[in-house]
Short mmCIF file of C-alpha atoms in Angstrom, two decimals:
data_model
loop_
_atom_site.label_atom_id
_atom_site.label_comp_id
_atom_site.label_asym_id
_atom_site.label_seq_id
_atom_site.Cartn_x
_atom_site.Cartn_y
_atom_site.Cartn_z
CA MET G 1 21.23 -8.37 -0.54
CA SER G 2 18.04 -7.74 -2.68
CA PHE G 3 17.32 -9.11 -6.14
CA ILE G 4 17.74 -6.07 -7.76
CA GLU G 5 21.29 -5.28 -6.07
CA THR G 6 22.59 -8.78 -6.62
CA LEU G 7 21.22 -8.20 -10.51
CA LYS G 8 23.46 -4.49 -10.30
CA ALA G 9 26.39 -6.02 -9.05
CA ALA G 10 26.55 -9.28 -11.50
CA TRP G 11 25.97 -7.12 -14.40
CA SER G 12 28.88 -5.21 -13.52
CA ALA G 13 30.88 -7.93 -11.76
CA GLN G 14 30.27 -9.97 -15.19
CA ASP G 15 30.50 -7.43 -17.45
CA SER G 16 27.48 -9.23 -19.34
CA LEU G 17 23.76 -8.54 -19.75
CA ALA G 18 23.40 -12.23 -20.98
CA CYS G 19 21.78 -14.92 -19.23
CA VAL G 20 21.62 -18.62 -19.83
CA GLY G 21 17.72 -20.19 -19.43
CA LEU G 22 17.94 -23.91 -17.99
CA ASP G 23 15.13 -25.27 -20.17
CA PRO G 24 16.60 -29.07 -20.04
CA ASP G 25 14.32 -31.11 -22.84
CA LEU G 26 15.30 -34.67 -22.38
CA SER G 27 14.80 -34.99 -26.52
CA ARG G 28 17.75 -32.50 -26.85
CA LEU G 29 20.06 -33.76 -24.07
CA PRO G 30 23.21 -34.50 -25.93
CA ALA G 31 23.47 -38.17 -27.04
CA HIS G 32 25.74 -39.78 -24.71
CA LEU G 33 24.13 -38.34 -21.58
CA PRO G 34 21.09 -40.95 -20.13
CA ARG G 35 17.42 -39.11 -21.01
CA THR G 36 16.64 -39.16 -17.06
CA PRO G 37 16.44 -36.59 -14.65
CA ALA G 38 20.17 -37.59 -13.69
CA GLY G 39 21.00 -36.99 -17.28
CA VAL G 40 19.50 -33.48 -16.61
CA LEU G 41 21.38 -32.71 -13.72
CA GLU G 42 24.76 -33.90 -15.54
CA PHE G 43 23.85 -31.52 -18.63
CA ASN G 44 23.18 -28.53 -16.22
CA ARG G 45 25.96 -28.70 -14.46
CA ALA G 46 28.25 -28.85 -17.42
CA ILE G 47 26.32 -25.84 -18.67
CA ILE G 48 26.63 -23.65 -15.68
CA ASP G 49 30.58 -24.83 -14.92
CA ALA G 50 31.18 -23.88 -18.83
CA THR G 51 29.09 -20.24 -18.09
CA HIS G 52 29.17 -19.25 -14.61
CA ASP G 53 31.82 -16.08 -15.54
CA LEU G 54 29.69 -14.81 -18.91
CA VAL G 55 26.12 -14.56 -17.25
CA CYS G 56 24.16 -11.76 -15.35
CA ALA G 57 21.72 -14.72 -14.40
CA TYR G 58 20.64 -18.01 -14.41
CA LYS G 59 16.86 -18.72 -15.55
CA PRO G 60 15.57 -22.27 -14.96
CA GLN G 61 12.56 -23.09 -16.48
CA ILE G 62 10.45 -24.91 -13.78
CA ALA G 63 7.84 -26.67 -16.75
CA TYR G 64 11.06 -29.01 -18.01
CA PHE G 65 11.75 -30.32 -14.40
CA ALA G 66 7.83 -30.76 -13.44
CA ALA G 67 7.15 -32.69 -16.63
CA ILE G 68 9.90 -35.60 -15.54
CA SER G 69 9.47 -35.13 -11.40
CA ALA G 70 12.60 -33.72 -11.62
CA GLU G 71 11.94 -31.34 -8.52
CA GLN G 72 15.02 -32.54 -7.00
CA GLN G 73 17.33 -32.02 -9.66
CA LEU G 74 16.00 -28.24 -10.15
CA LEU G 75 17.35 -28.04 -6.42
CA ALA G 76 20.44 -29.65 -7.10
CA THR G 77 20.92 -27.35 -9.89
CA ILE G 78 20.44 -24.32 -8.05
CA GLU G 79 22.71 -25.70 -4.93
CA HIS G 80 25.69 -26.22 -8.18
CA ILE G 81 24.62 -22.53 -8.93
CA ARG G 82 25.17 -21.35 -5.58
CA LYS G 83 28.51 -23.19 -5.38
CA VAL G 84 29.92 -22.16 -8.77
CA CYS G 85 29.03 -18.51 -8.46
CA PRO G 86 27.36 -17.42 -5.67
CA ARG G 87 26.77 -13.92 -6.96
CA VAL G 88 24.86 -14.69 -9.88
CA PRO G 89 20.98 -14.74 -8.93
CA VAL G 90 18.83 -17.40 -9.97
CA ILE G 91 15.48 -16.41 -11.48
CA LEU G 92 12.64 -19.09 -11.66
CA ASP G 93 10.59 -19.22 -14.58
CA ALA G 94 7.50 -20.28 -13.21
CA LYS G 95 4.81 -17.45 -14.49
CA ARG G 96 2.46 -18.61 -11.65
CA GLY G 97 -0.66 -16.67 -10.64
CA ASP G 98 -3.45 -17.16 -8.31
CA ILE G 99 -5.51 -15.72 -5.75
CA GLY G 100 -3.94 -14.50 -2.69
CA CYS G 101 -4.10 -17.44 -0.54
CA THR G 102 -3.15 -19.68 -3.41
CA ALA G 103 -0.35 -17.60 -4.54
CA GLU G 104 1.01 -17.01 -0.90
CA GLN G 105 1.71 -20.94 -1.71
CA TYR G 106 3.51 -20.52 -5.09
CA ALA G 107 5.72 -17.63 -3.36
CA ILE G 108 6.82 -20.33 -0.65
CA GLU G 109 7.32 -22.53 -3.91
CA ALA G 110 9.64 -20.37 -5.47
CA PHE G 111 11.41 -18.43 -3.05
CA GLU G 112 12.08 -20.89 0.35
CA ARG G 113 11.43 -24.34 -1.46
CA TYR G 114 13.83 -23.61 -3.96
CA GLY G 115 15.27 -20.46 -2.74
CA ALA G 116 15.22 -18.57 -6.17
CA ASP G 117 16.25 -14.85 -6.40
CA ALA G 118 13.23 -14.09 -8.26
CA VAL G 119 10.09 -15.40 -10.13
CA THR G 120 8.18 -14.67 -13.10
CA ILE G 121 4.65 -14.07 -12.77
CA ASN G 122 1.63 -13.34 -14.53
CA PRO G 123 -0.26 -10.18 -14.27
CA TYR G 124 -3.95 -11.04 -15.44
CA MET G 125 -5.29 -11.64 -12.15
CA GLY G 126 -4.35 -7.85 -10.72
CA ARG G 127 -2.73 -6.59 -8.29
CA ASP G 128 -3.84 -9.08 -4.86
CA SER G 129 -2.28 -12.33 -6.85
CA ALA G 130 1.36 -10.63 -7.28
CA GLU G 131 1.35 -9.09 -3.06
CA PRO G 132 2.57 -12.48 -1.64
CA PHE G 133 5.32 -12.63 -4.24
CA LEU G 134 6.08 -9.02 -4.04
CA ARG G 135 5.88 -9.16 0.19
CA TYR G 136 9.22 -10.66 -0.39
CA ALA G 137 11.10 -7.54 -0.77
CA ASP G 138 14.61 -8.44 -0.98
CA ARG G 139 13.45 -10.86 -3.74
CA GLY G 140 12.56 -10.08 -7.54
CA VAL G 141 9.49 -10.52 -9.13
CA LEU G 142 9.14 -10.37 -12.79
CA LEU G 143 6.11 -9.35 -14.42
CA LEU G 144 4.82 -10.40 -18.07
CA CYS G 145 4.36 -7.71 -20.11
CA ARG G 146 4.70 -8.34 -23.78
CA THR G 147 6.06 -11.55 -24.45
CA SER G 148 7.95 -13.23 -27.07
CA ASN G 149 5.60 -15.30 -28.80
CA SER G 150 3.11 -14.82 -32.36
CA GLY G 151 -0.03 -15.54 -29.95
CA ALA G 152 0.95 -12.48 -27.54
CA ALA G 153 -0.99 -10.01 -29.68
CA ASP G 154 -4.21 -11.72 -29.07
CA LEU G 155 -4.73 -10.19 -25.45
CA GLN G 156 -1.25 -8.21 -24.63
CA ASP G 157 -2.03 -5.86 -28.05
CA LEU G 158 -5.76 -4.91 -27.09
CA MET G 159 -6.14 -1.48 -27.10
CA VAL G 160 -7.47 0.12 -23.89
CA GLU G 161 -8.14 3.76 -24.36
CA GLY G 162 -5.69 4.38 -27.05
CA GLN G 163 -2.85 2.22 -25.35
CA PRO G 164 -2.19 -1.60 -25.75
CA LEU G 165 -2.85 -3.43 -22.76
CA TYR G 166 0.56 -4.63 -22.23
CA GLU G 167 1.58 -0.72 -21.85
CA ARG G 168 -1.08 -0.33 -19.16
CA VAL G 169 0.56 -3.46 -17.43
CA ALA G 170 3.61 -1.97 -17.20
CA MET G 171 2.27 1.26 -15.87
CA LEU G 172 0.52 -0.39 -13.23
CA VAL G 173 3.34 -2.19 -12.27
CA ALA G 174 5.63 0.80 -11.77
CA GLN G 175 3.08 3.12 -10.73
CA GLN G 176 1.18 0.95 -8.21
CA TRP G 177 2.61 -2.40 -7.78
CA ASN G 178 6.11 -1.44 -7.44
CA VAL G 179 6.08 -0.52 -3.47
CA HIS G 180 9.08 -2.34 -2.75
CA GLY G 181 11.32 -1.58 -5.67
CA ASN G 182 11.20 -5.65 -6.35
CA CYS G 183 9.55 -5.67 -9.78
CA ALA G 184 10.96 -6.34 -13.16
CA LEU G 185 8.89 -6.60 -16.47
CA VAL G 186 9.15 -9.69 -19.32
CA PHE G 187 9.89 -8.13 -22.39
CA GLY G 188 10.08 -10.23 -25.48
CA ALA G 189 13.38 -9.35 -27.93
CA THR G 190 10.96 -9.55 -30.82
CA TRP G 191 9.54 -5.97 -30.41
CA PRO G 192 11.95 -3.59 -30.27
CA ALA G 193 9.65 -0.48 -31.05
CA GLN G 194 7.25 -1.47 -28.42
CA MET G 195 10.09 -2.24 -25.61
CA ALA G 196 11.27 1.43 -26.33
CA ARG G 197 8.12 3.35 -25.29
CA VAL G 198 8.26 0.95 -22.39
CA ARG G 199 11.78 2.00 -21.38
CA ALA G 200 10.49 5.34 -21.90
CA LEU G 201 7.32 4.77 -19.40
CA VAL G 202 8.99 3.06 -16.32
CA GLY G 203 12.28 4.26 -16.27
CA ASP G 204 14.98 1.75 -14.94
CA MET G 205 12.90 -0.79 -14.23
CA PRO G 206 15.24 -4.38 -15.35
CA PHE G 207 14.19 -6.29 -18.23
CA LEU G 208 14.29 -9.71 -18.44
CA VAL G 209 13.84 -10.58 -22.44
CA PRO G 210 13.60 -14.01 -23.68
CA GLY G 211 13.22 -14.34 -27.43
CA VAL G 212 16.45 -14.08 -28.82
CA GLY G 213 18.55 -17.02 -30.67
CA ALA G 214 16.02 -19.39 -31.36
CA GLN G 215 13.28 -17.33 -31.21
CA GLY G 216 14.62 -14.93 -33.65
CA GLY G 217 14.84 -11.64 -31.74
CA ASP G 218 17.73 -9.07 -32.77
CA ILE G 219 19.68 -8.36 -30.38
CA GLU G 220 21.34 -4.87 -31.84
CA SER G 221 18.02 -2.92 -32.46
CA MET G 222 16.67 -4.87 -28.86
CA VAL G 223 19.50 -3.20 -26.94
CA ARG G 224 19.40 0.07 -28.16
CA ALA G 225 15.50 0.13 -27.09
CA GLY G 226 15.83 -1.35 -24.07
CA GLN G 227 18.90 -0.43 -22.43
CA THR G 228 19.27 2.37 -19.69
CA ALA G 229 21.05 5.26 -19.83
CA ASN G 230 23.88 3.65 -17.86
CA GLY G 231 23.85 0.56 -20.68
CA THR G 232 22.10 -2.29 -18.19
CA GLY G 233 18.75 -2.57 -16.77
CA LEU G 234 18.37 -5.90 -19.72
CA ILE G 235 18.50 -9.33 -18.75
CA ILE G 236 18.72 -11.05 -21.96
CA ASN G 237 17.71 -14.61 -22.26
CA SER G 238 18.96 -17.00 -24.34
CA SER G 239 17.87 -21.16 -24.05
CA ARG G 240 17.98 -23.44 -26.69
CA GLY G 241 20.47 -21.30 -28.72
CA ILE G 242 23.04 -21.95 -26.07
CA LEU G 243 21.89 -25.35 -24.61
CA TYR G 244 21.66 -27.03 -27.81
CA ALA G 245 24.64 -25.69 -29.84
CA SER G 246 26.04 -28.79 -30.18
CA SER G 247 24.53 -32.15 -29.51
CA GLY G 248 27.84 -33.69 -28.71
CA ARG G 249 30.40 -34.64 -26.02
CA ASP G 250 31.43 -31.08 -27.07
CA PHE G 251 28.01 -29.24 -25.74
CA ALA G 252 29.50 -27.55 -22.78
CA ALA G 253 32.44 -26.25 -24.74
CA ALA G 254 29.66 -24.97 -27.62
CA ALA G 255 27.39 -23.62 -24.92
CA ARG G 256 30.56 -21.35 -23.75
CA GLY G 257 31.31 -20.62 -27.56
CA GLU G 258 27.34 -19.17 -27.82
CA ALA G 259 27.31 -17.59 -24.70
CA ILE G 260 30.23 -15.53 -25.42
CA LYS G 261 28.89 -14.92 -28.35
CA LEU G 262 25.63 -13.39 -27.36
CA ARG G 263 27.48 -11.43 -24.28
CA ASP G 264 29.78 -9.79 -26.29
CA THR G 265 27.03 -8.87 -29.70
CA ILE G 266 24.97 -7.19 -26.49
CA ASN G 267 28.03 -5.38 -25.01
CA ARG G 268 28.94 -4.02 -28.55
CA SER G 269 25.36 -2.53 -28.43
CA ARG G 270 25.55 -0.68 -24.76
CA HIS G 271 26.33 2.59 -23.65
CA ARG G 272 29.29 2.41 -21.92
CA SER G 273 29.18 5.30 -18.94
CA MET X 1 -14.84 -40.64 -22.77
CA SER X 2 -13.58 -37.14 -22.59
CA PHE X 3 -13.72 -34.82 -20.21
CA ILE X 4 -17.11 -33.35 -20.84
CA GLU X 5 -18.89 -36.08 -21.68
CA THR X 6 -17.31 -37.10 -18.45
CA LEU X 7 -17.99 -33.71 -16.55
CA LYS X 8 -21.53 -33.97 -18.29
CA ALA X 9 -22.16 -37.28 -16.77
CA ALA X 10 -21.04 -36.67 -13.64
CA TRP X 11 -23.67 -33.72 -13.43
CA SER X 12 -26.30 -36.15 -13.84
CA ALA X 13 -25.16 -39.48 -12.15
CA GLN X 14 -24.24 -37.40 -9.04
CA ASP X 15 -27.19 -35.03 -9.22
CA SER X 16 -24.62 -32.43 -8.51
CA LEU X 17 -23.18 -29.03 -10.22
CA ALA X 18 -20.50 -29.12 -6.55
CA CYS X 19 -16.87 -29.03 -6.96
CA VAL X 20 -14.90 -29.88 -3.74
CA GLY X 21 -11.45 -28.17 -4.30
CA LEU X 22 -8.43 -29.71 -2.74
CA ASP X 23 -6.41 -26.86 -1.59
CA PRO X 24 -4.83 -28.64 2.04
CA ASP X 25 -3.25 -25.97 3.83
CA LEU X 26 -0.99 -27.57 6.53
CA SER X 27 -1.60 -24.78 9.14
CA ARG X 28 -5.17 -25.40 9.06
CA LEU X 29 -5.15 -29.03 8.54
CA PRO X 30 -7.23 -30.98 12.17
CA ALA X 31 -5.21 -30.46 15.15
CA HIS X 32 -4.96 -34.56 15.17
CA LEU X 33 -2.84 -34.84 11.90
CA PRO X 34 0.35 -34.32 11.78
CA ARG X 35 1.61 -31.20 9.78
CA THR X 36 3.32 -33.17 6.93
CA PRO X 37 2.74 -34.45 3.59
CA ALA X 38 1.57 -37.65 4.92
CA GLY X 39 -0.44 -35.56 6.82
CA VAL X 40 -2.01 -33.94 3.90
CA LEU X 41 -2.76 -37.86 2.08
CA GLU X 42 -4.77 -38.60 4.85
CA PHE X 43 -6.56 -35.35 5.31
CA ASN X 44 -7.47 -35.39 1.23
CA ARG X 45 -8.56 -39.38 1.30
CA ALA X 46 -11.05 -38.73 4.47
CA ILE X 47 -12.42 -35.93 2.54
CA ILE X 48 -12.68 -37.75 -0.98
CA ASP X 49 -13.78 -40.46 1.45
CA ALA X 50 -16.69 -38.33 3.02
CA THR X 51 -17.86 -36.71 -0.42
CA HIS X 52 -17.55 -38.61 -3.03
CA ASP X 53 -20.96 -39.09 -3.84
CA LEU X 54 -21.90 -35.45 -3.28
CA VAL X 55 -19.72 -33.90 -6.28
CA CYS X 56 -19.38 -33.75 -9.98
CA ALA X 57 -15.50 -32.94 -9.92
CA TYR X 58 -12.50 -32.39 -7.71
CA LYS X 59 -10.31 -29.88 -8.38
CA PRO X 60 -6.79 -30.06 -6.70
CA GLN X 61 -4.79 -26.85 -6.23
CA ILE X 62 -0.73 -27.97 -7.11
CA ALA X 63 0.42 -24.83 -5.25
CA TYR X 64 -0.29 -26.38 -1.50
CA PHE X 65 1.26 -29.17 -2.35
CA ALA X 66 4.42 -27.77 -4.16
CA ALA X 67 4.89 -25.47 -1.22
CA ILE X 68 5.59 -28.79 0.84
CA SER X 69 7.48 -30.61 -1.89
CA ALA X 70 4.23 -33.43 -1.71
CA GLU X 71 4.40 -34.00 -5.26
CA GLN X 72 3.74 -37.74 -4.87
CA GLN X 73 1.09 -36.94 -1.94
CA LEU X 74 -0.68 -35.10 -4.84
CA LEU X 75 -0.53 -38.26 -7.24
CA ALA X 76 -1.78 -40.23 -4.07
CA THR X 77 -4.51 -37.96 -3.80
CA ILE X 78 -5.32 -38.45 -7.35
CA GLU X 79 -5.27 -42.26 -7.39
CA HIS X 80 -7.66 -42.43 -4.47
CA ILE X 81 -10.20 -40.36 -6.18
CA ARG X 82 -9.76 -43.03 -9.14
CA LYS X 83 -10.40 -45.76 -6.55
CA VAL X 84 -13.16 -44.45 -5.16
CA CYS X 85 -15.31 -42.88 -7.63
CA PRO X 86 -13.38 -43.13 -10.85
CA ARG X 87 -16.53 -41.68 -12.94
CA VAL X 88 -15.48 -38.20 -11.35
CA PRO X 89 -13.16 -35.79 -13.40
CA VAL X 90 -10.53 -34.55 -11.67
CA ILE X 91 -9.10 -30.82 -12.52
CA LEU X 92 -5.75 -30.07 -11.75
CA ASP X 93 -5.82 -26.30 -10.53
CA ALA X 94 -2.21 -25.18 -12.22
CA LYS X 95 -3.11 -21.58 -13.89
CA ARG X 96 -0.10 -22.50 -16.20
CA GLY X 97 0.85 -20.51 -19.41
CA ASP X 98 4.14 -20.13 -21.01
CA ILE X 99 5.34 -19.99 -25.07
CA GLY X 100 4.34 -23.27 -26.77
CA CYS X 101 7.50 -25.19 -26.12
CA THR X 102 7.33 -24.79 -22.45
CA ALA X 103 3.82 -25.14 -22.43
CA GLU X 104 3.94 -28.14 -24.01
CA GLN X 105 5.96 -29.65 -20.39
CA TYR X 106 3.17 -28.14 -18.38
CA ALA X 107 0.83 -30.12 -20.80
CA ILE X 108 2.65 -33.33 -20.02
CA GLU X 109 2.99 -31.96 -16.23
CA ALA X 110 -0.94 -31.85 -16.01
CA PHE X 111 -2.25 -34.70 -18.16
CA GLU X 112 0.82 -37.33 -18.23
CA ARG X 113 2.58 -36.97 -15.19
CA TYR X 114 -0.66 -36.56 -12.91
CA GLY X 115 -2.89 -38.07 -15.10
CA ALA X 116 -5.85 -34.98 -15.01
CA ASP X 117 -8.88 -34.82 -16.84
CA ALA X 118 -8.82 -30.82 -17.13
CA VAL X 119 -6.73 -28.40 -16.00
CA THR X 120 -6.52 -24.51 -15.65
CA ILE X 121 -4.92 -22.44 -17.57
CA ASN X 122 -3.71 -18.69 -18.02
CA PRO X 123 -5.35 -16.94 -21.52
CA TYR X 124 -2.53 -13.61 -21.36
CA MET X 125 -0.56 -15.04 -23.51
CA GLY X 126 -2.90 -15.80 -26.57
CA ARG X 127 -3.54 -19.18 -28.71
CA ASP X 128 -0.10 -20.47 -29.41
CA SER X 129 0.31 -20.60 -25.69
CA ALA X 130 -2.99 -22.54 -24.91
CA GLU X 131 -2.17 -24.80 -28.17
CA PRO X 132 -0.02 -27.72 -26.41
CA PHE X 133 -3.23 -28.28 -23.84
CA LEU X 134 -5.84 -27.72 -26.50
CA ARG X 135 -4.41 -30.52 -28.38
CA TYR X 136 -5.14 -33.01 -25.87
CA ALA X 137 -8.27 -33.18 -27.22
CA ASP X 138 -9.96 -35.57 -24.75
CA ARG X 139 -9.00 -33.24 -21.92
CA GLY X 140 -10.94 -29.94 -20.56
CA VAL X 141 -8.56 -26.93 -21.01
CA LEU X 142 -10.50 -24.19 -18.61
CA LEU X 143 -9.15 -20.73 -19.31
CA LEU X 144 -9.16 -17.95 -16.61
CA CYS X 145 -12.13 -15.31 -17.60
CA ARG X 146 -13.36 -13.33 -15.08
CA THR X 147 -11.48 -14.25 -11.66
CA SER X 148 -13.27 -13.98 -8.11
CA ASN X 149 -10.55 -11.91 -6.61
CA SER X 150 -10.98 -7.99 -5.77
CA GLY X 151 -7.58 -7.77 -7.84
CA ALA X 152 -8.93 -9.03 -10.79
CA ALA X 153 -10.45 -5.49 -12.18
CA ASP X 154 -6.83 -4.22 -12.39
CA LEU X 155 -6.88 -5.87 -16.34
CA GLN X 156 -9.75 -8.40 -16.47
CA ASP X 157 -12.27 -4.86 -16.77
CA LEU X 158 -10.34 -3.18 -18.24
CA MET X 159 -12.75 -2.01 -21.77
CA VAL X 160 -11.52 -2.90 -25.15
CA GLU X 161 -13.51 -1.59 -28.04
CA GLY X 162 -16.31 -1.10 -25.55
CA GLN X 163 -16.36 -4.50 -23.90
CA PRO X 164 -14.63 -5.71 -20.78
CA LEU X 165 -11.26 -7.37 -21.44
CA TYR X 166 -13.09 -10.86 -19.93
CA GLU X 167 -15.72 -10.77 -22.32
CA ARG X 168 -13.09 -10.86 -25.08
CA VAL X 169 -11.28 -13.51 -23.52
CA ALA X 170 -14.67 -15.49 -23.13
CA MET X 171 -15.35 -15.03 -27.32
CA LEU X 172 -11.80 -15.58 -28.13
CA VAL X 173 -11.86 -18.83 -26.45
CA ALA X 174 -15.58 -19.80 -27.74
CA GLN X 175 -14.83 -18.89 -31.12
CA GLN X 176 -11.14 -19.43 -31.93
CA TRP X 177 -9.94 -21.37 -29.64
CA ASN X 178 -12.52 -24.30 -28.65
CA VAL X 179 -11.83 -26.43 -32.56
CA HIS X 180 -11.54 -29.50 -30.51
CA GLY X 181 -14.85 -28.98 -28.48
CA ASN X 182 -12.54 -29.21 -24.92
CA CYS X 183 -12.18 -25.47 -23.55
CA ALA X 184 -14.26 -24.35 -20.81
CA LEU X 185 -14.05 -20.99 -18.74
CA VAL X 186 -13.26 -20.06 -14.71
CA PHE X 187 -15.61 -17.29 -13.93
CA GLY X 188 -15.98 -16.37 -10.00
CA ALA X 189 -18.89 -16.66 -8.38
CA THR X 190 -19.33 -12.76 -7.31
CA TRP X 191 -20.01 -11.66 -10.13
CA PRO X 192 -23.87 -13.19 -11.48
CA ALA X 193 -24.67 -10.40 -13.74
CA GLN X 194 -21.36 -10.48 -15.45
CA MET X 195 -21.65 -14.00 -15.68
CA ALA X 196 -24.93 -14.05 -17.29
CA ARG X 197 -23.69 -12.03 -20.40
CA VAL X 198 -20.84 -14.32 -20.75
CA ARG X 199 -23.06 -17.05 -20.69
CA ALA X 200 -25.09 -15.65 -23.62
CA LEU X 201 -22.31 -15.35 -25.34
CA VAL X 202 -20.49 -18.93 -25.09
CA GLY X 203 -23.01 -21.15 -25.57
CA ASP X 204 -23.18 -24.04 -23.02
CA MET X 205 -19.53 -24.00 -22.45
CA PRO X 206 -18.88 -25.08 -19.04
CA PHE X 207 -17.79 -22.46 -16.37
CA LEU X 208 -15.45 -23.59 -13.66
CA VAL X 209 -16.71 -21.29 -10.83
CA PRO X 210 -14.49 -20.47 -7.58
CA GLY X 211 -15.45 -17.89 -4.94
CA VAL X 212 -18.52 -19.52 -3.12
CA GLY X 213 -18.47 -20.11 0.48
CA ALA X 214 -15.21 -18.44 1.94
CA GLN X 215 -14.86 -15.66 -0.55
CA GLY X 216 -18.80 -15.36 0.03
CA GLY X 217 -20.42 -15.35 -3.66
CA ASP X 218 -23.88 -15.53 -3.53
CA ILE X 219 -25.09 -19.37 -4.26
CA GLU X 220 -28.32 -18.57 -6.05
CA SER X 221 -28.26 -15.66 -7.83
CA MET X 222 -24.80 -17.23 -9.48
CA VAL X 223 -26.80 -20.22 -10.65
CA ARG X 224 -29.92 -18.36 -12.22
CA ALA X 225 -27.13 -16.05 -14.30
CA GLY X 226 -24.82 -19.46 -15.38
CA GLN X 227 -27.13 -22.37 -15.81
CA THR X 228 -27.41 -23.40 -19.31
CA ALA X 229 -30.71 -24.20 -20.30
CA ASN X 230 -30.85 -28.06 -19.22
CA GLY X 231 -29.50 -26.54 -15.49
CA THR X 232 -25.97 -27.26 -15.43
CA GLY X 233 -23.15 -25.93 -17.47
CA LEU X 234 -21.24 -25.22 -13.96
CA ILE X 235 -18.69 -26.66 -11.66
CA ILE X 236 -19.00 -24.66 -8.22
CA ASN X 237 -16.51 -24.95 -6.40
CA SER X 238 -15.94 -24.86 -2.41
CA SER X 239 -12.76 -25.34 -1.35
CA ARG X 240 -12.03 -23.96 2.40
CA GLY X 241 -16.03 -23.65 3.76
CA ILE X 242 -15.70 -27.53 3.32
CA LEU X 243 -12.64 -28.44 3.85
CA TYR X 244 -11.81 -26.61 7.39
CA ALA X 245 -15.47 -26.55 8.64
CA SER X 246 -14.03 -28.67 11.49
CA SER X 247 -10.87 -28.66 12.87
CA GLY X 248 -11.57 -31.57 15.18
CA ARG X 249 -11.53 -35.40 15.01
CA ASP X 250 -15.19 -34.91 13.03
CA PHE X 251 -13.69 -32.97 9.97
CA ALA X 252 -14.65 -35.27 7.21
CA ALA X 253 -18.26 -35.49 8.29
CA ALA X 254 -18.83 -31.91 8.77
CA ALA X 255 -16.99 -31.39 5.13
CA ARG X 256 -19.48 -33.92 3.95
CA GLY X 257 -22.07 -31.73 5.84
CA GLU X 258 -21.17 -28.43 4.11
CA ALA X 259 -20.67 -30.69 0.84
CA ILE X 260 -24.66 -31.90 1.07
CA LYS X 261 -25.82 -28.08 1.52
CA LEU X 262 -23.77 -26.71 -1.19
CA ARG X 263 -25.03 -29.40 -3.37
CA ASP X 264 -28.99 -28.81 -2.09
CA THR X 265 -28.29 -25.04 -2.43
CA ILE X 266 -27.40 -24.85 -5.92
CA ASN X 267 -30.31 -27.66 -6.96
CA ARG X 268 -32.98 -25.95 -5.48
CA SER X 269 -31.72 -23.01 -7.89
CA ARG X 270 -31.77 -25.05 -10.93
CA HIS X 271 -33.58 -25.44 -14.13
CA ARG X 272 -34.84 -29.24 -13.79
CA SER X 273 -35.79 -30.43 -17.65
#
């Protein structure tokens, strides 16, 4: 199955649009865990064990592993997801982007080394920089469109012929880059009105939506703005709000509680077909 | 010394604006070397030994290491540069970019794990995504402006209030992001007329210039367009044209020959103060 098919099956089977972001920050691990790569792996496994029936995807953020030389633990985290919930897709959050021959190497990193179902990439270098990822037709390619941070406005909101740059990105992706039907967009939860416009531009293309929870995006207005006609279309990610719900020995149970809350809050605003 | 000071000293001491890009592609290693991470390290060390007196910087491209799980060999390559030519700065080509707390982890990866003097980053997510890198005031932050690939036009050339997006990026960096004086721009060799305009906009800010050699940029017109009044300001990178000058046992000598040719071609077009 392709990423998009796996994702649709997970939306349905799990009855969830929630995604847990695995951003294991050493300084925020529960106090009883060692602040080492081994501690990170133990933490991730416990979070996955506690949430695997609640999510449509996991999103490991490679930066947190790279900063502590934990490539092996990233691999082992993904292996654990495969073992516990083989039908839940893994989105490697890497935001890569480079000229073609270098992008080929990044595609190998994401799709072959780590075996990710999908990867986030940066569109600034244009179509030929995305092509080596897009060629993996069974994998997903999630292009940054409108991000959730305040500085996003610096470039993404600049007006190009009466239209903000992020809308141009959305249209380029939908009309030109999506020849294999494996594209998705990254769209921050903090901009529901803008998300509704982009939804109208790109049809049913999935959106990965960071920025709920710690970043403060309002879930209900965002789900109403971004869902497709059948009440899906969104991969709504929370990282810190779930991972660090408790710093005690009950961290996994607390994470499960937050993940249930996220799933249910989302589901209350979904169209039901 | 800061990255910018180290770079200026290297321009002067080596009488060179040439940079060798370390993009070790397993499939293009000389036939007698093993196509393994160990073979990559042996290759890199030989290239460095053969070129260290000819360059103002080395630029390892992290994607080629990540694709083959060669993080240790990337570290050992940088250690070799430190041993052989401690005054030549190392630019980690990583093109990272993410929201603040994640960008902090990428900055740790580049500046602490690998100890790079400078790193390339992608400006699409705006100033707060660059801030965690910029805070390392003694390190260089090289922001993508106008890249050398054909697809660069898709976003970078879009017109924003009568000005291409890449010029807006150059002005944002020069006027707002460069508070620690540690910024530089990545500007492809393939666009000399555009480079001359950006040089006029940003003063003496260094440009990292990929796209000569294999990518076909014309060196002389680019040096005339991009150099500063004192005949510096440019870090002119060649990767494949130098690394793969020969696939035989003479690969290092052939690389040296190409590096000399690059340095000398550049120097013939420089103002001499």
